[in-house]
Amino acid sequence: MSTSEITGFDPAAIYAAATGEKSPAPARSERQQNRQRGLIMETRVRPRGHKWYSRFVHMMKILLPVVAALLIVLILVWPYLRTEDLRFRLSFAALNANQNEDPSMVNPRYLGIDKENQAYSVTADLARKLAADGSGVELEMPKADITLNDGTWLVLTAKNGVFKQTKSTLDLTGAVNLFHDSGYEFQTSQAEIDLEKGLAKGSAAVRGQGPFGELQGEGFRLIDKGKTIVFTGKSKLVIYPGAEKPVQ
């Protein structure tokens, strides 16, 4: 018998052939066993992660269109939500939207320049148009501020008034009050004011007071923005002792 034949002798193989049993598999290394366990665990975990990812994708397909629709609705509605802020910036708000009624404005303000390039303003709590062409505006609690050439000012207030912007005239009725910053103040029930020319007049009874004393009359005329005031009709003047020369 040759050496190669003796070397190839395997008792386990001969025993397996004689008994009909399979020879035992060679022992695997620990590294191979751990790798196989990892593959088994990976195959067990992967289906769960894949299922969660599918749910996430399904939810995003629903949520993203909903969010996009909400953003579109917000963009469309936003101008209506800003309406009050815009009204405030314009300094007036429409109160009556009925086409059969004249529109109203809250806190209107009209600015102008007279013939001497002096500024004047007319404000009110509420304004309503009287004519379709807008030539006349009815005012509630009107106030006219007139600046004089020497830097002083004249203020007229009343309960009601009609302002004609095209003519720069203001007709006041009800508790008319005229105040000059030099200290003169007069009260009457009716006055007609020409803001462009700096004139005013009234045919109702008038009472006034100032540094000179007290005065009553049946009417008045204001000339040159209040530099001269003429009391018409029967008049009464009470002069305080030591007072300066009164107005005419």
mmCIF file of C-alpha atoms in Angstrom:
data_model
loop_
_atom_site.group_PDB
_atom_site.id
_atom_site.type_symbol
_atom_site.label_atom_id
_atom_site.label_comp_id
_atom_site.label_asym_id
_atom_site.label_seq_id
_atom_site.Cartn_x
_atom_site.Cartn_y
_atom_site.Cartn_z
ATOM 1 C CA MET A 1 0.000 0.000 0.000
ATOM 2 C CA SER A 2 1.342 3.426 -0.998
ATOM 3 C CA THR A 3 1.799 6.406 1.324
ATOM 4 C CA SER A 4 -0.803 8.460 -0.494
ATOM 5 C CA GLU A 5 -3.363 5.816 0.108
ATOM 6 C CA ILE A 6 -2.569 5.684 3.829
ATOM 7 C CA THR A 7 -2.768 9.456 4.070
ATOM 8 C CA GLY A 8 -6.193 9.521 2.481
ATOM 9 C CA PHE A 9 -7.566 7.041 4.994
ATOM 10 C CA ASP A 10 -10.613 8.530 6.800
ATOM 11 C CA PRO A 11 -12.178 6.323 9.483
ATOM 12 C CA ALA A 12 -15.221 8.559 9.779
ATOM 13 C CA ALA A 13 -15.928 8.237 6.089
ATOM 14 C CA ILE A 14 -15.541 4.458 6.216
ATOM 15 C CA TYR A 15 -17.872 4.303 9.218
ATOM 16 C CA ALA A 16 -20.458 6.441 7.504
ATOM 17 C CA ALA A 17 -20.309 4.287 4.410
ATOM 18 C CA ALA A 18 -20.698 1.133 6.462
ATOM 19 C CA THR A 19 -23.552 2.360 8.621
ATOM 20 C CA GLY A 20 -25.369 4.533 6.022
ATOM 21 C CA GLU A 21 -25.154 7.703 8.159
ATOM 22 C CA LYS A 22 -23.932 11.093 6.940
ATOM 23 C CA SER A 23 -20.643 12.291 8.189
ATOM 24 C CA PRO A 24 -20.883 15.246 10.648
ATOM 25 C CA ALA A 25 -20.361 18.676 9.111
ATOM 26 C CA PRO A 26 -17.175 20.460 10.012
ATOM 27 C CA ALA A 27 -17.473 22.896 12.891
ATOM 28 C CA ARG A 28 -18.072 26.538 11.813
ATOM 29 C CA SER A 29 -16.099 29.352 13.272
ATOM 30 C CA GLU A 30 -17.639 31.762 15.785
ATOM 31 C CA ARG A 31 -17.358 34.649 13.300
ATOM 32 C CA GLN A 32 -19.437 32.795 10.727
ATOM 33 C CA GLN A 33 -22.053 31.993 13.346
ATOM 34 C CA ASN A 34 -22.354 35.642 14.408
ATOM 35 C CA ARG A 35 -22.636 36.756 10.795
ATOM 36 C CA GLN A 36 -25.437 34.306 10.191
ATOM 37 C CA ARG A 37 -27.283 35.481 13.326
ATOM 38 C CA GLY A 38 -26.984 39.086 12.089
ATOM 39 C CA LEU A 39 -28.470 38.156 8.741
ATOM 40 C CA ILE A 40 -31.374 36.427 10.458
ATOM 41 C CA MET A 41 -32.042 39.442 12.697
ATOM 42 C CA GLU A 42 -31.812 41.800 9.724
ATOM 43 C CA THR A 43 -34.378 39.796 7.792
ATOM 44 C CA ARG A 44 -36.681 39.908 10.816
ATOM 45 C CA VAL A 45 -36.363 43.671 11.454
ATOM 46 C CA ARG A 46 -36.486 44.906 7.877
ATOM 47 C CA PRO A 47 -40.161 44.123 7.252
ATOM 48 C CA ARG A 48 -41.209 46.250 10.268
ATOM 49 C CA GLY A 49 -39.196 49.299 9.136
ATOM 50 C CA HIS A 50 -40.497 48.944 5.624
ATOM 51 C CA LYS A 51 -44.062 48.905 6.933
ATOM 52 C CA TRP A 52 -43.522 52.095 9.011
ATOM 53 C CA TYR A 53 -41.973 53.871 6.017
ATOM 54 C CA SER A 54 -44.970 52.961 3.892
ATOM 55 C CA ARG A 55 -47.296 54.446 6.502
ATOM 56 C CA PHE A 56 -45.245 57.656 6.601
ATOM 57 C CA VAL A 57 -45.359 58.035 2.817
ATOM 58 C CA HIS A 58 -49.117 57.419 2.850
ATOM 59 C CA MET A 59 -49.647 60.081 5.540
ATOM 60 C CA MET A 60 -47.540 62.623 3.648
ATOM 61 C CA LYS A 61 -49.592 62.043 0.503
ATOM 62 C CA ILE A 62 -52.658 63.113 2.512
ATOM 63 C CA LEU A 63 -51.185 65.889 4.691
ATOM 64 C CA LEU A 64 -49.239 67.791 2.040
ATOM 65 C CA PRO A 65 -52.270 68.512 -0.200
ATOM 66 C CA VAL A 66 -54.288 69.545 2.878
ATOM 67 C CA VAL A 67 -51.581 71.981 4.019
ATOM 68 C CA ALA A 68 -51.280 73.391 0.502
ATOM 69 C CA ALA A 69 -55.054 73.919 0.333
ATOM 70 C CA LEU A 70 -55.038 75.732 3.703
ATOM 71 C CA LEU A 71 -52.261 78.058 2.540
ATOM 72 C CA ILE A 72 -54.203 78.918 -0.611
ATOM 73 C CA VAL A 73 -57.327 79.683 1.445
ATOM 74 C CA LEU A 74 -55.291 81.889 3.815
ATOM 75 C CA ILE A 75 -53.837 83.848 0.885
ATOM 76 C CA LEU A 76 -57.326 84.446 -0.510
ATOM 77 C CA VAL A 77 -58.829 85.476 2.851
ATOM 78 C CA TRP A 78 -55.907 87.615 4.078
ATOM 79 C CA PRO A 79 -56.969 90.879 2.312
ATOM 80 C CA TYR A 80 -60.351 90.717 4.053
ATOM 81 C CA LEU A 81 -58.666 90.209 7.429
ATOM 82 C CA ARG A 82 -56.601 93.370 6.829
ATOM 83 C CA THR A 83 -59.616 95.537 5.964
ATOM 84 C CA GLU A 84 -59.848 97.188 9.408
ATOM 85 C CA ASP A 85 -56.153 98.073 9.379
ATOM 86 C CA LEU A 86 -56.461 99.635 5.923
ATOM 87 C CA ARG A 87 -59.468 101.669 7.020
ATOM 88 C CA PHE A 88 -57.485 102.988 9.943
ATOM 89 C CA ARG A 89 -54.617 104.065 7.686
ATOM 90 C CA LEU A 90 -57.028 105.945 5.443
ATOM 91 C CA SER A 91 -58.414 107.677 8.566
ATOM 92 C CA PHE A 92 -62.037 106.958 7.727
ATOM 93 C CA ALA A 93 -64.412 103.981 7.664
ATOM 94 C CA ALA A 94 -67.540 103.457 5.587
ATOM 95 C CA LEU A 95 -70.502 102.885 7.875
ATOM 96 C CA ASN A 96 -73.411 102.572 5.451
ATOM 97 C CA ALA A 97 -72.928 100.086 2.640
ATOM 98 C CA ASN A 98 -76.522 100.303 1.409
ATOM 99 C CA GLN A 99 -76.604 101.777 -2.085
ATOM 100 C CA ASN A 100 -79.855 103.593 -1.260
ATOM 101 C CA GLU A 101 -78.110 105.604 1.458
ATOM 102 C CA ASP A 102 -75.344 108.140 1.210
ATOM 103 C CA PRO A 103 -71.968 106.784 2.335
ATOM 104 C CA SER A 104 -70.643 108.067 5.643
ATOM 105 C CA MET A 105 -67.119 108.711 6.837
ATOM 106 C CA VAL A 106 -65.749 108.687 10.364
ATOM 107 C CA ASN A 107 -63.173 111.305 11.367
ATOM 108 C CA PRO A 108 -62.843 112.964 7.940
ATOM 109 C CA ARG A 109 -60.133 115.570 7.458
ATOM 110 C CA TYR A 110 -60.013 118.210 4.724
ATOM 111 C CA LEU A 111 -56.925 120.334 4.108
ATOM 112 C CA GLY A 112 -56.664 123.545 2.081
ATOM 113 C CA ILE A 113 -54.700 126.708 1.364
ATOM 114 C CA ASP A 114 -56.258 130.191 1.421
ATOM 115 C CA LYS A 115 -55.473 133.106 -0.886
ATOM 116 C CA GLU A 116 -52.479 134.064 1.278
ATOM 117 C CA ASN A 117 -51.032 130.540 1.135
ATOM 118 C CA GLN A 118 -51.954 129.901 4.759
ATOM 119 C CA ALA A 119 -53.103 126.402 5.657
ATOM 120 C CA TYR A 120 -56.498 125.571 7.084
ATOM 121 C CA SER A 121 -58.178 122.285 7.989
ATOM 122 C CA VAL A 122 -61.714 121.061 8.587
ATOM 123 C CA THR A 123 -62.363 117.949 10.678
ATOM 124 C CA ALA A 124 -65.475 116.277 12.091
ATOM 125 C CA ASP A 125 -66.668 113.190 13.922
ATOM 126 C CA LEU A 126 -68.857 112.107 11.016
ATOM 127 C CA ALA A 127 -69.459 113.247 7.431
ATOM 128 C CA ARG A 128 -72.260 112.497 4.962
ATOM 129 C CA LYS A 129 -72.558 113.568 1.351
ATOM 130 C CA LEU A 130 -75.504 115.842 0.601
ATOM 131 C CA ALA A 131 -75.374 115.755 -3.199
ATOM 132 C CA ALA A 132 -74.449 113.150 -5.752
ATOM 133 C CA ASP A 133 -71.736 115.399 -7.205
ATOM 134 C CA GLY A 134 -70.071 115.640 -3.787
ATOM 135 C CA SER A 135 -70.233 119.444 -3.684
ATOM 136 C CA GLY A 136 -71.644 119.486 -0.143
ATOM 137 C CA VAL A 137 -70.835 117.392 2.914
ATOM 138 C CA GLU A 138 -72.886 117.353 6.106
ATOM 139 C CA LEU A 139 -70.689 117.273 9.209
ATOM 140 C CA GLU A 140 -71.312 116.259 12.800
ATOM 141 C CA MET A 141 -69.210 118.056 15.424
ATOM 142 C CA PRO A 142 -67.182 119.998 12.829
ATOM 143 C CA LYS A 143 -64.010 121.891 13.686
ATOM 144 C CA ALA A 144 -62.155 124.436 11.545
ATOM 145 C CA ASP A 145 -58.534 125.406 12.267
ATOM 146 C CA ILE A 146 -57.277 128.564 10.549
ATOM 147 C CA THR A 147 -53.660 129.731 10.676
ATOM 148 C CA LEU A 148 -53.095 133.493 10.635
ATOM 149 C CA ASN A 149 -50.252 135.382 9.005
ATOM 150 C CA ASP A 150 -48.610 136.281 12.314
ATOM 151 C CA GLY A 151 -48.515 132.634 13.400
ATOM 152 C CA THR A 152 -51.584 132.793 15.633
ATOM 153 C CA TRP A 153 -54.610 130.605 14.999
ATOM 154 C CA LEU A 154 -58.385 130.670 15.050
ATOM 155 C CA VAL A 155 -60.633 127.706 15.888
ATOM 156 C CA LEU A 156 -64.351 127.379 15.170
ATOM 157 C CA THR A 157 -66.487 124.487 16.427
ATOM 158 C CA ALA A 158 -70.192 123.602 16.322
ATOM 159 C CA LYS A 159 -72.644 120.727 16.630
ATOM 160 C CA ASN A 160 -73.422 120.591 12.910
ATOM 161 C CA GLY A 161 -72.098 122.030 9.701
ATOM 162 C CA VAL A 162 -72.103 121.897 5.912
ATOM 163 C CA PHE A 163 -68.755 122.025 4.138
ATOM 164 C CA LYS A 164 -68.524 122.866 0.427
ATOM 165 C CA GLN A 165 -65.026 121.963 -0.621
ATOM 166 C CA THR A 166 -65.286 123.428 -4.123
ATOM 167 C CA LYS A 167 -66.156 126.861 -2.672
ATOM 168 C CA SER A 168 -64.119 126.512 0.550
ATOM 169 C CA THR A 169 -67.117 127.541 2.662
ATOM 170 C CA LEU A 170 -68.340 126.155 5.970
ATOM 171 C CA ASP A 171 -71.786 126.822 7.434
ATOM 172 C CA LEU A 172 -72.034 126.091 11.166
ATOM 173 C CA THR A 173 -75.188 125.662 13.267
ATOM 174 C CA GLY A 174 -75.817 124.802 16.899
ATOM 175 C CA ALA A 175 -73.522 125.880 19.736
ATOM 176 C CA VAL A 176 -71.059 127.682 17.480
ATOM 177 C CA ASN A 177 -67.885 128.641 19.317
ATOM 178 C CA LEU A 178 -65.091 130.884 18.021
ATOM 179 C CA PHE A 179 -61.761 130.977 19.854
ATOM 180 C CA HIS A 180 -58.704 133.098 19.064
ATOM 181 C CA ASP A 181 -55.415 132.177 20.721
ATOM 182 C CA SER A 182 -55.010 135.781 21.913
ATOM 183 C CA GLY A 183 -57.764 135.048 24.445
ATOM 184 C CA TYR A 184 -60.989 136.054 22.667
ATOM 185 C CA GLU A 185 -63.915 133.631 22.636
ATOM 186 C CA PHE A 186 -67.441 134.082 21.238
ATOM 187 C CA GLN A 187 -70.569 131.940 21.214
ATOM 188 C CA THR A 188 -73.487 132.066 18.795
ATOM 189 C CA SER A 189 -75.935 129.661 17.147
ATOM 190 C CA GLN A 190 -75.106 130.229 13.477
ATOM 191 C CA ALA A 191 -72.086 131.278 11.417
ATOM 192 C CA GLU A 192 -71.039 131.348 7.763
ATOM 193 C CA ILE A 193 -67.306 131.031 7.098
ATOM 194 C CA ASP A 194 -65.327 131.665 3.926
ATOM 195 C CA LEU A 195 -62.109 129.754 4.476
ATOM 196 C CA GLU A 196 -60.511 130.991 1.252
ATOM 197 C CA LYS A 197 -60.939 134.696 2.095
ATOM 198 C CA GLY A 198 -60.668 134.453 5.882
ATOM 199 C CA LEU A 199 -64.135 135.904 6.508
ATOM 200 C CA ALA A 200 -67.008 134.915 8.799
ATOM 201 C CA LYS A 201 -70.407 136.335 9.662
ATOM 202 C CA GLY A 202 -73.532 135.520 11.628
ATOM 203 C CA SER A 203 -76.987 137.021 12.072
ATOM 204 C CA ALA A 204 -77.864 135.309 15.367
ATOM 205 C CA ALA A 205 -77.260 136.701 18.849
ATOM 206 C CA VAL A 206 -73.632 136.539 19.914
ATOM 207 C CA ARG A 207 -71.866 136.742 23.267
ATOM 208 C CA GLY A 208 -68.163 137.042 23.837
ATOM 209 C CA GLN A 209 -65.418 137.699 26.326
ATOM 210 C CA GLY A 210 -61.724 138.413 26.256
ATOM 211 C CA PRO A 211 -58.945 140.323 27.999
ATOM 212 C CA PHE A 212 -60.863 143.601 27.427
ATOM 213 C CA GLY A 213 -64.155 142.484 29.001
ATOM 214 C CA GLU A 214 -67.528 141.119 27.827
ATOM 215 C CA LEU A 215 -69.646 141.917 24.777
ATOM 216 C CA GLN A 216 -73.089 141.080 23.387
ATOM 217 C CA GLY A 217 -74.591 141.745 19.968
ATOM 218 C CA GLU A 218 -77.291 140.722 17.514
ATOM 219 C CA GLY A 219 -74.791 139.552 14.945
ATOM 220 C CA PHE A 220 -71.141 139.752 13.951
ATOM 221 C CA ARG A 221 -68.709 140.011 11.059
ATOM 222 C CA LEU A 222 -65.178 138.654 11.240
ATOM 223 C CA ILE A 223 -62.700 140.294 8.887
ATOM 224 C CA ASP A 224 -59.147 139.335 7.931
ATOM 225 C CA LYS A 225 -59.159 136.061 9.859
ATOM 226 C CA GLY A 226 -60.204 137.668 13.117
ATOM 227 C CA LYS A 227 -57.982 140.733 13.182
ATOM 228 C CA THR A 228 -61.194 142.759 13.189
ATOM 229 C CA ILE A 229 -64.569 141.652 14.587
ATOM 230 C CA VAL A 230 -67.614 143.874 14.095
ATOM 231 C CA PHE A 231 -70.709 143.317 16.252
ATOM 232 C CA THR A 232 -73.912 144.312 14.475
ATOM 233 C CA GLY A 233 -77.333 145.379 15.773
ATOM 234 C CA LYS A 234 -77.879 146.358 19.360
ATOM 235 C CA SER A 235 -74.683 145.695 21.233
ATOM 236 C CA LYS A 236 -73.540 145.870 24.842
ATOM 237 C CA LEU A 237 -69.950 146.165 25.978
ATOM 238 C CA VAL A 238 -68.557 145.799 29.484
ATOM 239 C CA ILE A 239 -64.900 146.834 29.742
ATOM 240 C CA TYR A 240 -62.714 145.583 32.551
ATOM 241 C CA PRO A 241 -60.691 148.276 34.373
ATOM 242 C CA GLY A 242 -57.210 148.555 32.925
ATOM 243 C CA ALA A 243 -58.111 146.398 29.939
ATOM 244 C CA GLU A 244 -56.561 146.886 26.522
ATOM 245 C CA LYS A 245 -58.459 148.412 23.627
ATOM 246 C CA PRO A 246 -61.300 146.046 22.695
ATOM 247 C CA VAL A 247 -62.083 144.722 19.287
ATOM 248 C CA GLN A 248 -64.506 146.762 17.177
#
